[in-house]
Coordinates of C-alpha atoms and ligand atoms in Angstrom, one line a residue:
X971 CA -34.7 -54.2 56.0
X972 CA -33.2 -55.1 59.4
X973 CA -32.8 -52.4 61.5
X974 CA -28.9 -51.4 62.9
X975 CA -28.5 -51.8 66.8
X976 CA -27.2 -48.4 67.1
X977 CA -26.2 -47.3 70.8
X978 CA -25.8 -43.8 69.4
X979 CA -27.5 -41.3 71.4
X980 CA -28.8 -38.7 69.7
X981 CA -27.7 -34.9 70.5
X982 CA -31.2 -34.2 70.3
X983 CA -34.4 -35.7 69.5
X984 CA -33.7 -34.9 66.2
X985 CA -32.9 -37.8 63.9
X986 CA -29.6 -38.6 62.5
X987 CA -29.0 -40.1 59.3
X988 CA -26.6 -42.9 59.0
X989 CA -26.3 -45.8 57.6
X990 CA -28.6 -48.5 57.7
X991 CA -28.0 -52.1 56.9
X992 CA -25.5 -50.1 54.3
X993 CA -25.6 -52.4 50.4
X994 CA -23.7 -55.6 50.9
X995 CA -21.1 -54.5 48.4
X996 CA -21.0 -57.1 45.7
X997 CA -17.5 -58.6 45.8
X998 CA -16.4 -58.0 42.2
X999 CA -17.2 -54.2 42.8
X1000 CA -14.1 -54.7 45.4
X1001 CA -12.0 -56.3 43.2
X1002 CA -12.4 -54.0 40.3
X1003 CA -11.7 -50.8 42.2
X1004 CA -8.6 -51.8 43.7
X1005 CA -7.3 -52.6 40.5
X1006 CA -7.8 -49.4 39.2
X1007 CA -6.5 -47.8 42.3
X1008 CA -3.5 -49.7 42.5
X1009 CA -3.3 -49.6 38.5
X1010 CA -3.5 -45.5 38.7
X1011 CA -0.8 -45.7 41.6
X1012 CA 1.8 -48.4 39.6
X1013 CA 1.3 -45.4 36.4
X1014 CA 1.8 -42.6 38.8
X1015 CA 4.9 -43.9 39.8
X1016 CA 6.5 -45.2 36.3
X1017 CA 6.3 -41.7 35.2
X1018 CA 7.2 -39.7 38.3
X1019 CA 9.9 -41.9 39.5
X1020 CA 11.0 -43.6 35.8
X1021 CA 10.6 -41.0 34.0
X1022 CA 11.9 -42.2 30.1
X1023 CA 15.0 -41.6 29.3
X1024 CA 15.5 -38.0 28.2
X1025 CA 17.5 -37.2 24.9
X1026 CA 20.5 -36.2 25.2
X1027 CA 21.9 -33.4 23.3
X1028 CA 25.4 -32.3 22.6
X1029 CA 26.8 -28.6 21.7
X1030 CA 30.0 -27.1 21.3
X1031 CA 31.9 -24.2 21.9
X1032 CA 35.3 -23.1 20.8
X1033 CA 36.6 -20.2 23.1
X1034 CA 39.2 -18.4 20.8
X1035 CA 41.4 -16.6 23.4
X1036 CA 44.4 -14.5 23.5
X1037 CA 46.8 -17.2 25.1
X1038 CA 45.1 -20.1 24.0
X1039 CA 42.1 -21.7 22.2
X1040 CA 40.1 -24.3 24.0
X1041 CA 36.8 -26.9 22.7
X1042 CA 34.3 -27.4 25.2
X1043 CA 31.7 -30.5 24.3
X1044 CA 28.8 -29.4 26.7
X1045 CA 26.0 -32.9 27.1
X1046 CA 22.5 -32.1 27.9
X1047 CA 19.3 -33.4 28.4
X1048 CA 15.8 -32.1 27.2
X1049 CA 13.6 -33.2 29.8
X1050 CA 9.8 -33.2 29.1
X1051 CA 10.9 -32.0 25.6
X1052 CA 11.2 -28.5 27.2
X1053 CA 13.3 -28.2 29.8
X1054 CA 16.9 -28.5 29.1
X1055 CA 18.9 -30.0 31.9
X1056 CA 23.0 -28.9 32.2
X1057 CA 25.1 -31.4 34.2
X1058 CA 28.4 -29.2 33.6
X1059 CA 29.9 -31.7 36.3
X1060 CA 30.0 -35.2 34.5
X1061 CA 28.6 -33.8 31.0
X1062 CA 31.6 -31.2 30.1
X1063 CA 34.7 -32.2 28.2
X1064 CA 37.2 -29.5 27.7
X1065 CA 40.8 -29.7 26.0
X1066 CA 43.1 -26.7 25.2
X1067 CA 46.0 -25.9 22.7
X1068 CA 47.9 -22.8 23.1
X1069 CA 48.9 -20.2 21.7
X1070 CA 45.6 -18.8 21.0
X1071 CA 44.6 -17.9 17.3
X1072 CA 45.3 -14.1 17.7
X1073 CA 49.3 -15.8 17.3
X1074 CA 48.5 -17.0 13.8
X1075 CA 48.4 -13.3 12.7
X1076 CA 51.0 -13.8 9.8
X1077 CA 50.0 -17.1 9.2
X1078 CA 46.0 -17.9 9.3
X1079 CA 46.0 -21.4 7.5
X1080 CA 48.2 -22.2 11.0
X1081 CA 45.4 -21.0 13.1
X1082 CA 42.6 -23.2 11.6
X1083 CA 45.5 -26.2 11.6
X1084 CA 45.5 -25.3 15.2
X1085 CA 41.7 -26.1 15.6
X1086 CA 42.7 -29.9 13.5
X1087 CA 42.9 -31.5 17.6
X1088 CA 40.2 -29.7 19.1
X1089 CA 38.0 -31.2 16.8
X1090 CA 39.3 -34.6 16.4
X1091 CA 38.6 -34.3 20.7
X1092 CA 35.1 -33.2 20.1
X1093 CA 34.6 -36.1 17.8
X1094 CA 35.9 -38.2 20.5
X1095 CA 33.1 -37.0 22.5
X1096 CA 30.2 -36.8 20.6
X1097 CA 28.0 -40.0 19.2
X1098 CA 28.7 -40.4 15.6
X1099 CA 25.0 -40.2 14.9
X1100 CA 24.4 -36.6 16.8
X1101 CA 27.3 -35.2 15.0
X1102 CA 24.9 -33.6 12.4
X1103 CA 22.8 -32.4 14.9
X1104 CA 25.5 -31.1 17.0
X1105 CA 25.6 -27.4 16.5
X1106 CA 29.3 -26.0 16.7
X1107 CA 30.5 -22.3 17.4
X1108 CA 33.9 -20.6 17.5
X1109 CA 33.6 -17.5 19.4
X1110 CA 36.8 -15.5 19.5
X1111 CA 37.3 -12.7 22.6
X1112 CA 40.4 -10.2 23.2
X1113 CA 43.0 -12.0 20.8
X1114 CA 41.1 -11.3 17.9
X1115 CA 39.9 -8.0 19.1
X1116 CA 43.4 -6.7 19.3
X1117 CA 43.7 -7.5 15.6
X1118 CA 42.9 -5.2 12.3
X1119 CA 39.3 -6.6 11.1
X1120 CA 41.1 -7.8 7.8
X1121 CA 43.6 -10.1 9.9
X1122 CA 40.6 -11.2 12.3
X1123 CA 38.4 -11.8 9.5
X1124 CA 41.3 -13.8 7.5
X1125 CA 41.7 -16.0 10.7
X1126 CA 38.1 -16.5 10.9
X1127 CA 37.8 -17.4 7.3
X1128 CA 40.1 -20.1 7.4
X1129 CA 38.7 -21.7 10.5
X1130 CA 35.4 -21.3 9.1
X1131 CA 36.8 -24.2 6.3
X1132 CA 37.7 -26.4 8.8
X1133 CA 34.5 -26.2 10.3
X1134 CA 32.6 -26.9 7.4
X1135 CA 34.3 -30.2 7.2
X1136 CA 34.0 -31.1 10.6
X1137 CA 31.1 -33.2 10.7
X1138 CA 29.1 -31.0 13.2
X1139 CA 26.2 -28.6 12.6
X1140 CA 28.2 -25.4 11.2
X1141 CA 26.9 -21.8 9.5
X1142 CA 28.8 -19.0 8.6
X1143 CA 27.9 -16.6 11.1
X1144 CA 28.8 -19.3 14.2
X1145 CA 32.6 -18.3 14.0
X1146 CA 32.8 -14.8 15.0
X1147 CA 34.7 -12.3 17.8
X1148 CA 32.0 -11.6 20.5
X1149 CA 32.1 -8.4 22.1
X1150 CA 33.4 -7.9 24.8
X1151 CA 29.9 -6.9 26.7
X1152 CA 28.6 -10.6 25.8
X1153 CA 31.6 -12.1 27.4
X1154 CA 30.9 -10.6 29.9
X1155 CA 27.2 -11.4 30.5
X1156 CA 28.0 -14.5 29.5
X1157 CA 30.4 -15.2 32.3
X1158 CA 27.5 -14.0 34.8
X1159 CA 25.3 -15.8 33.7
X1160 CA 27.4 -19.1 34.5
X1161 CA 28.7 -17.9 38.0
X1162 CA 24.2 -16.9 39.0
X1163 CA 23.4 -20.5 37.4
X1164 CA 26.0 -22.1 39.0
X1165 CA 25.0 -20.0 42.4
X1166 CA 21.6 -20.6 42.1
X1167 CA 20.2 -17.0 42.0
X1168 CA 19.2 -16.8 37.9
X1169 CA 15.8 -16.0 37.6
X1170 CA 15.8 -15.0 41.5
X1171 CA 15.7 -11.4 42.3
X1172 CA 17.9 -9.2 40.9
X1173 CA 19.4 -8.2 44.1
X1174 CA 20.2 -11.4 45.5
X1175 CA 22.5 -12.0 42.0
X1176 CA 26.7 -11.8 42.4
X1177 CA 28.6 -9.9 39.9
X1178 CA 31.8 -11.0 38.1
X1179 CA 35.2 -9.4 37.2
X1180 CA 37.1 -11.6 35.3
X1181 CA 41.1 -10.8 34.3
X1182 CA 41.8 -12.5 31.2
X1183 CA 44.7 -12.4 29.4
X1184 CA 44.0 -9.5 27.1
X1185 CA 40.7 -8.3 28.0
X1186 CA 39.3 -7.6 31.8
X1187 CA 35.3 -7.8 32.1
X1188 CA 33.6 -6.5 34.9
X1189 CA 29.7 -7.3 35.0
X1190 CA 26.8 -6.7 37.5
X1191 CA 23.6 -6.0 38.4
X1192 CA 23.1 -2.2 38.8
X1193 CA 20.3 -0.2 40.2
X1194 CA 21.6 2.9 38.9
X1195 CA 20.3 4.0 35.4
X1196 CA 23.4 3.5 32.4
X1197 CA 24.2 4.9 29.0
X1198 CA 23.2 2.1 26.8
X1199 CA 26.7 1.3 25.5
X1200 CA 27.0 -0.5 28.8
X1201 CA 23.9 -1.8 29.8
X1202 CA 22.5 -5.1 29.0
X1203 CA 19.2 -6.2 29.5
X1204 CA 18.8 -10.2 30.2
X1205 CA 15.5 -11.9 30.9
X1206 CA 15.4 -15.5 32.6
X1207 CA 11.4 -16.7 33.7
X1208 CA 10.0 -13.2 34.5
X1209 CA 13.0 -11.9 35.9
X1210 CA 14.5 -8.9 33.7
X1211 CA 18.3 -8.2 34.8
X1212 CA 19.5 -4.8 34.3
X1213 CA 23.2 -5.0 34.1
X1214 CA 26.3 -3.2 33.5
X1215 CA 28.4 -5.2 31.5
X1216 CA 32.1 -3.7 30.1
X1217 CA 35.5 -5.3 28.8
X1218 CA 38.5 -3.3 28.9
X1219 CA 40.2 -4.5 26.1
X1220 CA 44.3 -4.2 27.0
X1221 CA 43.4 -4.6 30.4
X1222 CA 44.0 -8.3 30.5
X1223 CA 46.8 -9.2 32.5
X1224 CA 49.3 -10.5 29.8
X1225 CA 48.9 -7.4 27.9
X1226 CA 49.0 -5.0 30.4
X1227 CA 52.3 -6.2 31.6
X1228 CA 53.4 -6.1 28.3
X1229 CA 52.5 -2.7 28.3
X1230 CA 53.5 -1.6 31.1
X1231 CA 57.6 -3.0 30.3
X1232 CA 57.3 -0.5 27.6
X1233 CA 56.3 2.0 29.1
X1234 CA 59.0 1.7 31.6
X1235 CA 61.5 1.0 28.9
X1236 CA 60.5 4.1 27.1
X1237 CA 60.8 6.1 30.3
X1238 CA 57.6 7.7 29.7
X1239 CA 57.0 7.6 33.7
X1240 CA 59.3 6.3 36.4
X1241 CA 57.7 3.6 39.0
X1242 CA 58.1 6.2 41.7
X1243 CA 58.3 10.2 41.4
X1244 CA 61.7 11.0 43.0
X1245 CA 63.3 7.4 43.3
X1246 CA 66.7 7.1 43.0
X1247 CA 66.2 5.1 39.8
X1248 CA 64.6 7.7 38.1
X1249 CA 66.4 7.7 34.9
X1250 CA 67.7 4.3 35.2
X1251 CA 64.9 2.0 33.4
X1252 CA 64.2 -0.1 36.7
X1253 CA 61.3 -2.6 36.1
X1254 CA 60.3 -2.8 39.7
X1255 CA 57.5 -5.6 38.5
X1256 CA 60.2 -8.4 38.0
X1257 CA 62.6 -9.5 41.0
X1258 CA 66.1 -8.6 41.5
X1259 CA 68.5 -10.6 40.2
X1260 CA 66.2 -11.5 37.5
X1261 CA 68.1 -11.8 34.1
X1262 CA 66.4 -13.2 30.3
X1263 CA 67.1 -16.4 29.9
X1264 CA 68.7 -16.3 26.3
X1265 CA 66.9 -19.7 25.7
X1266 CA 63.8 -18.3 26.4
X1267 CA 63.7 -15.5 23.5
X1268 CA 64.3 -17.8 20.8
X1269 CA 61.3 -20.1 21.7
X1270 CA 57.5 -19.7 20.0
X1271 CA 55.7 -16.2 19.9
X1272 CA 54.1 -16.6 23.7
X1273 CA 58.1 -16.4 24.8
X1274 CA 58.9 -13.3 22.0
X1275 CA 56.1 -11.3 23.8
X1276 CA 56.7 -11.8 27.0
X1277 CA 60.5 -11.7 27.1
X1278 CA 61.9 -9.2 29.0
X1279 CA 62.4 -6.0 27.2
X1280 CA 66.3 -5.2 26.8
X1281 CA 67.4 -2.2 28.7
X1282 CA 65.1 -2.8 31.5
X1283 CA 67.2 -3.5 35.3
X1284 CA 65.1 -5.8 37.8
X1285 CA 64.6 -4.4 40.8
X1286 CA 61.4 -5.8 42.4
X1287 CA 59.0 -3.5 44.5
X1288 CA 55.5 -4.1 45.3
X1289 CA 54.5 -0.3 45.6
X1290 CA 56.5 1.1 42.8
X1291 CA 55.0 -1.3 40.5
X1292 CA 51.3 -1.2 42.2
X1293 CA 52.3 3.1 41.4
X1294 CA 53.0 2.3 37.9
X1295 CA 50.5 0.0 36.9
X1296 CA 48.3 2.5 38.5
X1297 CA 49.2 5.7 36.4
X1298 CA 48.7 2.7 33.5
X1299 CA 45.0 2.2 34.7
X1300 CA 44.3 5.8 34.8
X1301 CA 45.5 7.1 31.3
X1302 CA 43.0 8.8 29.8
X1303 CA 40.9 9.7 32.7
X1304 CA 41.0 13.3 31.4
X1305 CA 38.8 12.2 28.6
X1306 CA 36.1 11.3 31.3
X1307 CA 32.3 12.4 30.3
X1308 CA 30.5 11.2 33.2
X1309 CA 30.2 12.2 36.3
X1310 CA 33.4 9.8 37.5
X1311 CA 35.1 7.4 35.7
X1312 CA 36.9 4.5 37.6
X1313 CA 39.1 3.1 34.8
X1314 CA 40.2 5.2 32.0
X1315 CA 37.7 7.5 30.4
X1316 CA 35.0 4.2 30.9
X1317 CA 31.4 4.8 32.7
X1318 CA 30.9 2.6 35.4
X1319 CA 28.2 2.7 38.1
X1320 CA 29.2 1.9 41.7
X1321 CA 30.1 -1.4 42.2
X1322 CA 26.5 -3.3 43.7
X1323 CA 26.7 -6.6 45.6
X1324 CA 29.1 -9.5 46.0
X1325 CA 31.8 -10.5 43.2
X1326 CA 33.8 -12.9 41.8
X1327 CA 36.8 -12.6 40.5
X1328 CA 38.3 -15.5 38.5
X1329 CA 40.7 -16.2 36.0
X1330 CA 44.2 -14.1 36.3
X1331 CA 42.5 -13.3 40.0
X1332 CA 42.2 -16.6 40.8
X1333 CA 45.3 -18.0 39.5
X1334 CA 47.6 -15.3 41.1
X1335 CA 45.7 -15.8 44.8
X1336 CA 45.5 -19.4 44.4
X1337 CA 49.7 -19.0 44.0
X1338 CA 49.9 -17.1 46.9
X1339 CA 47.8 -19.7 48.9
X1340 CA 45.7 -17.3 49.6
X1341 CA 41.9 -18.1 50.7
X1342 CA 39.1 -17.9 47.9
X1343 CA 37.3 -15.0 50.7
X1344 CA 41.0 -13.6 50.8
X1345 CA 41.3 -10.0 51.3
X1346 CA 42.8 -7.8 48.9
X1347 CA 45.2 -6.7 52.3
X1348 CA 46.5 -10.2 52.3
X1349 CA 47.2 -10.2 48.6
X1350 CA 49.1 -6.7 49.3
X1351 CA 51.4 -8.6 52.0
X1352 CA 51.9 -11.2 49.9
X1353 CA 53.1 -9.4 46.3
X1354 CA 55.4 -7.0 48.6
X1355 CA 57.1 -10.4 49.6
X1356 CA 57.6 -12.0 46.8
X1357 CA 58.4 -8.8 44.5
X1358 CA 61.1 -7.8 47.1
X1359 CA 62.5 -11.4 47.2
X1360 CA 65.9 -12.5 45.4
X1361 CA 64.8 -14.2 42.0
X1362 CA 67.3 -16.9 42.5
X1363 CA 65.8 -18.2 45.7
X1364 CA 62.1 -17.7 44.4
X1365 CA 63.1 -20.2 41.1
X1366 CA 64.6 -22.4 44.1
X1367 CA 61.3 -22.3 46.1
X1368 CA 58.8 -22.5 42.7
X1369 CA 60.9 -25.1 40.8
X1370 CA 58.2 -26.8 39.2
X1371 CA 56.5 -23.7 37.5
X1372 CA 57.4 -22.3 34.2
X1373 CA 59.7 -19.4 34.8
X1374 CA 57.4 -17.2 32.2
X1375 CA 54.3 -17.6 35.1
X1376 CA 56.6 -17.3 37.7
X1377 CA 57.8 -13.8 36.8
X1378 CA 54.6 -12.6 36.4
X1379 CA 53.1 -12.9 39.9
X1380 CA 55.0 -9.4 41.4
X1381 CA 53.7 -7.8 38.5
X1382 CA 49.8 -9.2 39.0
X1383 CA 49.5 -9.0 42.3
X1384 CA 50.4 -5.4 42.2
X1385 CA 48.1 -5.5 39.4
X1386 CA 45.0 -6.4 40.7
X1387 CA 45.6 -4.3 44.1
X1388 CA 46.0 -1.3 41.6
X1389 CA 43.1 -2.5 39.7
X1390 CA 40.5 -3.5 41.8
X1391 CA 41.2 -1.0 45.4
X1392 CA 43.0 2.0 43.6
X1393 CA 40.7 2.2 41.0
X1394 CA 37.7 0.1 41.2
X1395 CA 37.8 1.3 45.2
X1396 CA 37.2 -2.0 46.2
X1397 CA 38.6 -1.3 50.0
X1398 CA 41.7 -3.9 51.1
X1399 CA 39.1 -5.2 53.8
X1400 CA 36.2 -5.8 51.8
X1401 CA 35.1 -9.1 51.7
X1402 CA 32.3 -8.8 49.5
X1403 CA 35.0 -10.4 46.7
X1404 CA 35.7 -14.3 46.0
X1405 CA 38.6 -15.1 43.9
X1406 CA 37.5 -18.3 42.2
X1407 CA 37.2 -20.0 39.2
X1408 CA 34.5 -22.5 39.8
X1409 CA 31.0 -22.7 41.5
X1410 CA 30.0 -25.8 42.9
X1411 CA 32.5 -27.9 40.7
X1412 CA 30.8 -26.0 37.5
X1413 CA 33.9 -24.0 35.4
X1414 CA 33.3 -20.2 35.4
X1415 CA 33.8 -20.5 31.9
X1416 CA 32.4 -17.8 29.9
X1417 CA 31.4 -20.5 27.3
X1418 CA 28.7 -22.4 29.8
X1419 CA 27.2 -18.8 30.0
X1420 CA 27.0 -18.7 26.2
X1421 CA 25.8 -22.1 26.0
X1422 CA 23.2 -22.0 28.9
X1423 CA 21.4 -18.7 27.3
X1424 CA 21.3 -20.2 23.7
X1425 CA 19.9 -22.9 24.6
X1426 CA 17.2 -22.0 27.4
X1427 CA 16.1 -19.2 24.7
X1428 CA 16.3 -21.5 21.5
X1429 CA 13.6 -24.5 24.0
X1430 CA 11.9 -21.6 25.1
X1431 CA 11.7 -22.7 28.3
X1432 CA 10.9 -19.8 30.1
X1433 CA 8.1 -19.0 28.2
X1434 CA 6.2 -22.7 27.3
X1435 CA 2.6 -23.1 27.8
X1436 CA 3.7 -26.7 29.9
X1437 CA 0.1 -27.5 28.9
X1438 CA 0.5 -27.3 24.6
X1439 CA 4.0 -28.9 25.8
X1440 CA 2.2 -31.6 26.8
X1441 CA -0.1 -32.1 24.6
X1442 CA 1.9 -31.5 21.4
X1443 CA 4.5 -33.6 22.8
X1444 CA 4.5 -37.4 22.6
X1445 CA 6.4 -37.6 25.9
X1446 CA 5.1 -40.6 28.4
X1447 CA 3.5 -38.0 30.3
X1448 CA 0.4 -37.4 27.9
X1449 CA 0.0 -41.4 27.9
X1450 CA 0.0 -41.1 31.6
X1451 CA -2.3 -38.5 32.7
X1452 CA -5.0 -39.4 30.2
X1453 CA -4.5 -43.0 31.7
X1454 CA -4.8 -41.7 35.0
X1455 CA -7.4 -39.6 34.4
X1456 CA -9.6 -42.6 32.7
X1457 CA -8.9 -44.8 36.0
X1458 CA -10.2 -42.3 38.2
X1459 CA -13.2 -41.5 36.3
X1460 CA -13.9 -45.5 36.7
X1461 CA -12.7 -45.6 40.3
X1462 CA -15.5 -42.9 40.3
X1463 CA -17.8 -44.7 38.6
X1464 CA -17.2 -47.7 40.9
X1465 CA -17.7 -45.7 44.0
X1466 CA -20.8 -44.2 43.1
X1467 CA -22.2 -47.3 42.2
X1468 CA -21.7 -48.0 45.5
X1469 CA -22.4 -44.9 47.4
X1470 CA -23.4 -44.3 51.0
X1471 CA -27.4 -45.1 51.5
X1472 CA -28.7 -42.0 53.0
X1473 CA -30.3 -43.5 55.9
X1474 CA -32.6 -42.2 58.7
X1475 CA -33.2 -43.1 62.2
X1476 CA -35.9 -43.3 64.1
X1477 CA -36.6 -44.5 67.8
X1478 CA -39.3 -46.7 68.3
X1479 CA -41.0 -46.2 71.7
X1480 CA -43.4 -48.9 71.6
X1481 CA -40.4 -51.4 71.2
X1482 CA -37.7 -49.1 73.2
X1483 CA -34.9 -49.3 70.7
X1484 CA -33.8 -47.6 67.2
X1485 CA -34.8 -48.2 64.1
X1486 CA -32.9 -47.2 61.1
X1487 CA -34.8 -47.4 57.3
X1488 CA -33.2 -46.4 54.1
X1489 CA -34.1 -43.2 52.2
X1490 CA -35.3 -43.3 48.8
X1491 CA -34.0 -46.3 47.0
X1492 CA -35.7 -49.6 47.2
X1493 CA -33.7 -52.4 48.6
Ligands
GTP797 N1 49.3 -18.2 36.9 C1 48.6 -19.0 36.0 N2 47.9 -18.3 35.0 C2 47.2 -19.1 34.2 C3 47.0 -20.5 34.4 N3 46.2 -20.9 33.4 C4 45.9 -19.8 32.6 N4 46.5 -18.7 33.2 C5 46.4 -17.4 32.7 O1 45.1 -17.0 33.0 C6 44.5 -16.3 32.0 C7 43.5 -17.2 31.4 O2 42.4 -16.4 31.3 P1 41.7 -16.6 30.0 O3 40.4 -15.9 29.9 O4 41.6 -18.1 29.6 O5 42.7 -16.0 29.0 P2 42.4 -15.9 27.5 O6 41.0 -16.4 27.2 O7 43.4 -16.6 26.7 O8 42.5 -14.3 27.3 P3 41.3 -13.4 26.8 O9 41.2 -13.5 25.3 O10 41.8 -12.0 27.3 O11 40.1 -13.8 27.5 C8 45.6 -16.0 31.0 O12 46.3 -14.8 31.3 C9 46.6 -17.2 31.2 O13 47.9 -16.8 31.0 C10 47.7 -21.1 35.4 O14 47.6 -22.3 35.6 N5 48.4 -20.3 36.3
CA798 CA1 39.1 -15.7 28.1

């Protein structure tokens, strides 16, 4: 066994064990082990880096709303057969076709015609072979709401035919009117996706207002404990979100300023308690000079309700009409049973946390150029501007709009101030609200809420064993650990074969120099 010339010195005159005249490794030993580590590395990569090709899924949503109905084709990915994977930037097709279903009132064969291009665009969308698989839901909000049960149900009926037919996944109960509450948590549910902070803690999460165009929802996290008619409990990982979810139905802002022209009309309350106009009908939500455009009467329904009530004399002013739509918000505060009520005779906690405020919010500040961390000062100065401006010139500076939005923007920018800082006590410097209507390019679209919880719940995702995942599912990633695993029990098998000789050292007087011999084995 010839001895190693070691020039160690020892730390002591202990001996040291190291290797001696260590096993010439064969050379096929080599060879085979850095196949299987270079085998086990080309595998590791192939299914980290490559993974295969994910299905992808398709569902739809119709969102039946008051001023419109619109078809959103939502793509997705299941990736390790579990976990569902949204890309609600490239994999979202959405088309609209107004007016919105709750029109068809007299005539409920029109609203399922009405659906005829949404689906033909959904078609258009999907792979012909996924369309059976392709589950499809019409869920109706505020329109339908507004409606007797008989009318809604007759609407529903008749859309429910054309749904049948339409070559997706359909059942009976998928065309329905949500309540209001689910829109709600639905639409935070998208904007805490879309911001990153589902299934983080509760705190961290934003809440949403949204002013649609009958209904307004206003949903958050809240600390504080709630009746149960207005608390919703939501549970994403091991997160459970206690919120307070509410939609005040006539609240939406087509409606209320529907409402409110009557109410002037009728005279039940002047804009201003000892204004000159008192008895004279003045509609201080629509700018002087403003006259209906005979034209505009005699066109569809959307025109009949939002033409100007008869009787009624512009005469644009922001605070009179932020006064009246005020006294509108509060009606029925007397009826309060809670310790205060910010809107009507409704419990709401405190407002908690950051918001965001889309739809009507968002389209009215976007108007007024206003920045999405606007305050709701800025939107002040801006209504009392345009509500005191000439409605001649304001057509001459807005020529491309529609003159049915353009009249509207006195009235909703007095609106929201009423709504949000008179009532909801939001103050006109806060800036804990956004006024958006999309997060990171993804749509605050009630609908993605929907579609993100029925999903997630329906793969289970939040609650999957990842190991019976695994193993139950056929996915490349079983083939590749058990592969892996089987290389490194032979790169271990390789490297024991050649394992380290334990080795002692000795130092030989007689001859002056070390001597190292092998332990145990025999050479
Ligand atoms: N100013 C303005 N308003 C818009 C625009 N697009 C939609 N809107 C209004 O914004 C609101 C849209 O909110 P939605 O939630 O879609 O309304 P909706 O679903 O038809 O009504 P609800 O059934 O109450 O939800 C409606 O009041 C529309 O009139 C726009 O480009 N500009
Ligand atoms: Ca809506």
């Amino acid at each position: 066994m010839d001895p190693i010339k070691l020039q160690i010195r020892p730390t002591s005159r202990s001996t040291a064990l190291f290797s001696r005249n260590p096993r010439q490794t064969k050379p096929s030993s080599i060879v085979a082990i850095s196949i299987a580590i270079s085998l086990a590395l080309v595998i590791s990569i192939y299914v980290f880096f490559f993974p295969a090709k994910d299905s992808t899924k398709y569902g739809i949503i119709i969102d039946g709303g008051s001023t419109g109905t619109r078809i959103h084709v939502l793509g997705y990915s299941v990736e390790g057969g579990k976990k569902p994977v949204f890309d609600f930037k490239r994999g979202l097709e959405s088309l609209r076709v107004n007016p919105g279903l709750s029109s068809y009132a007299e005539d409920p064969e029109g609203a399922a015609d009405s659906l005829s291009e949404l689906l033909e665009f959904g078609r258009r969308k999907v792979p012909r072979n996924l369309w059976g698989e392709t589950e499809i839901r019409l869920m109706a909000t505020a329109g339908l709401r507004l409606l007797d049960v008989e009318v809604q149900e007759r609407i529903l009926e008749e859309c429910r035919k054309v749904l049948r037919v339409s070559g997706f996944k359909f059942r009976e109960e998928w065309a329905s009117v949500i309540t209001g509450s689910d829109e709600g948590v639905y639409a935070w549910v998208v904007a805490n996706y879309a911001l990153g902070t589902l299934g983080g803690n509760p705190l961290q999460t934003t809440g949403i207002i949204e002013l649609g165009g009958a209904s307004a929802q206003v949903t958050f996290f809240s600390s504080e404990p709630m009746p149960s008619d207005f608390s919703r409990s939501i549970k994403f990982g091991n997160i459970t979100y206690n919120l307070y979810s509410h939609s005040f139905l006539h609240f939406g802002q087509n409606v209320a300023h529907e409402s409110l022209r009557e109410l002037l009309s009728n005279g039940d309350f002047s804009p201003a308690a000892g204004s000159l106009h008192k008895k004279m009908d003045i509609d201080p939500c629509t700018p002087k000079g403003y006259l209906p455009d005979s034209s505009m009467l005699s066109l569809g329904s959307v025109a009949e309700k939002s033409k100007y009530i008869s009787g009624l004399q512009a005469r644009g002013n922001f605070s009179e009409c932020r006064s009246a739509a005020q006294m509108m918000l509060q009606k029925g505060k007397e009826k309060c049973s809670y310790d205060r009520c910010y809107l009507g005779s409704v419990f709401m906690p405190k407002l908690q946390g950051n918001f965001l405020a889309t739809e009507n919010f968002f389209h009215t500040s976007k108007f007024f150029r206003l920045h999405e961390k606007a305050l709701l000062s800025d939107l002040m100065v801006a209504g009392q501007r345009f509500c005191g401006e000439d409605w001649a010139k304001l057509k001459k500076q807005h020529q491309s709009l529609y003159e049915e939005d353009l009249l509207r923007y006195c009235f909703s920018s007095a609106y929201i101030v009423a709504l949000l800082h008179d009532s909801l006590e939001i103050a006109l410097d806060d800036e804990r609200i956004s006024f958006v209507n999309q997060v990171e390019n993804i749509p605050l679209d009630w609908a993605l809420g929907a579609f993100i919880l029925h999903i997630t719940s329906n793969l289970d995702v939040w609650k999957h064993d990842w190991i019976t995942t695994i193993i139950k599912d056929d996915s490349p990633t079983l083939l590749s650990i058990i592969a892996i695993s089987a290389l490194l029990v032979l790169i271990a098998w390789f490297i024991s074969k050649w394992r380290k000789p334990q080795l002692k050292t000795v130092y030989d007087l007689e001859k002056g120099r070390y001597i190292v011999t092998r332990i145990g084995r025999s050479s």
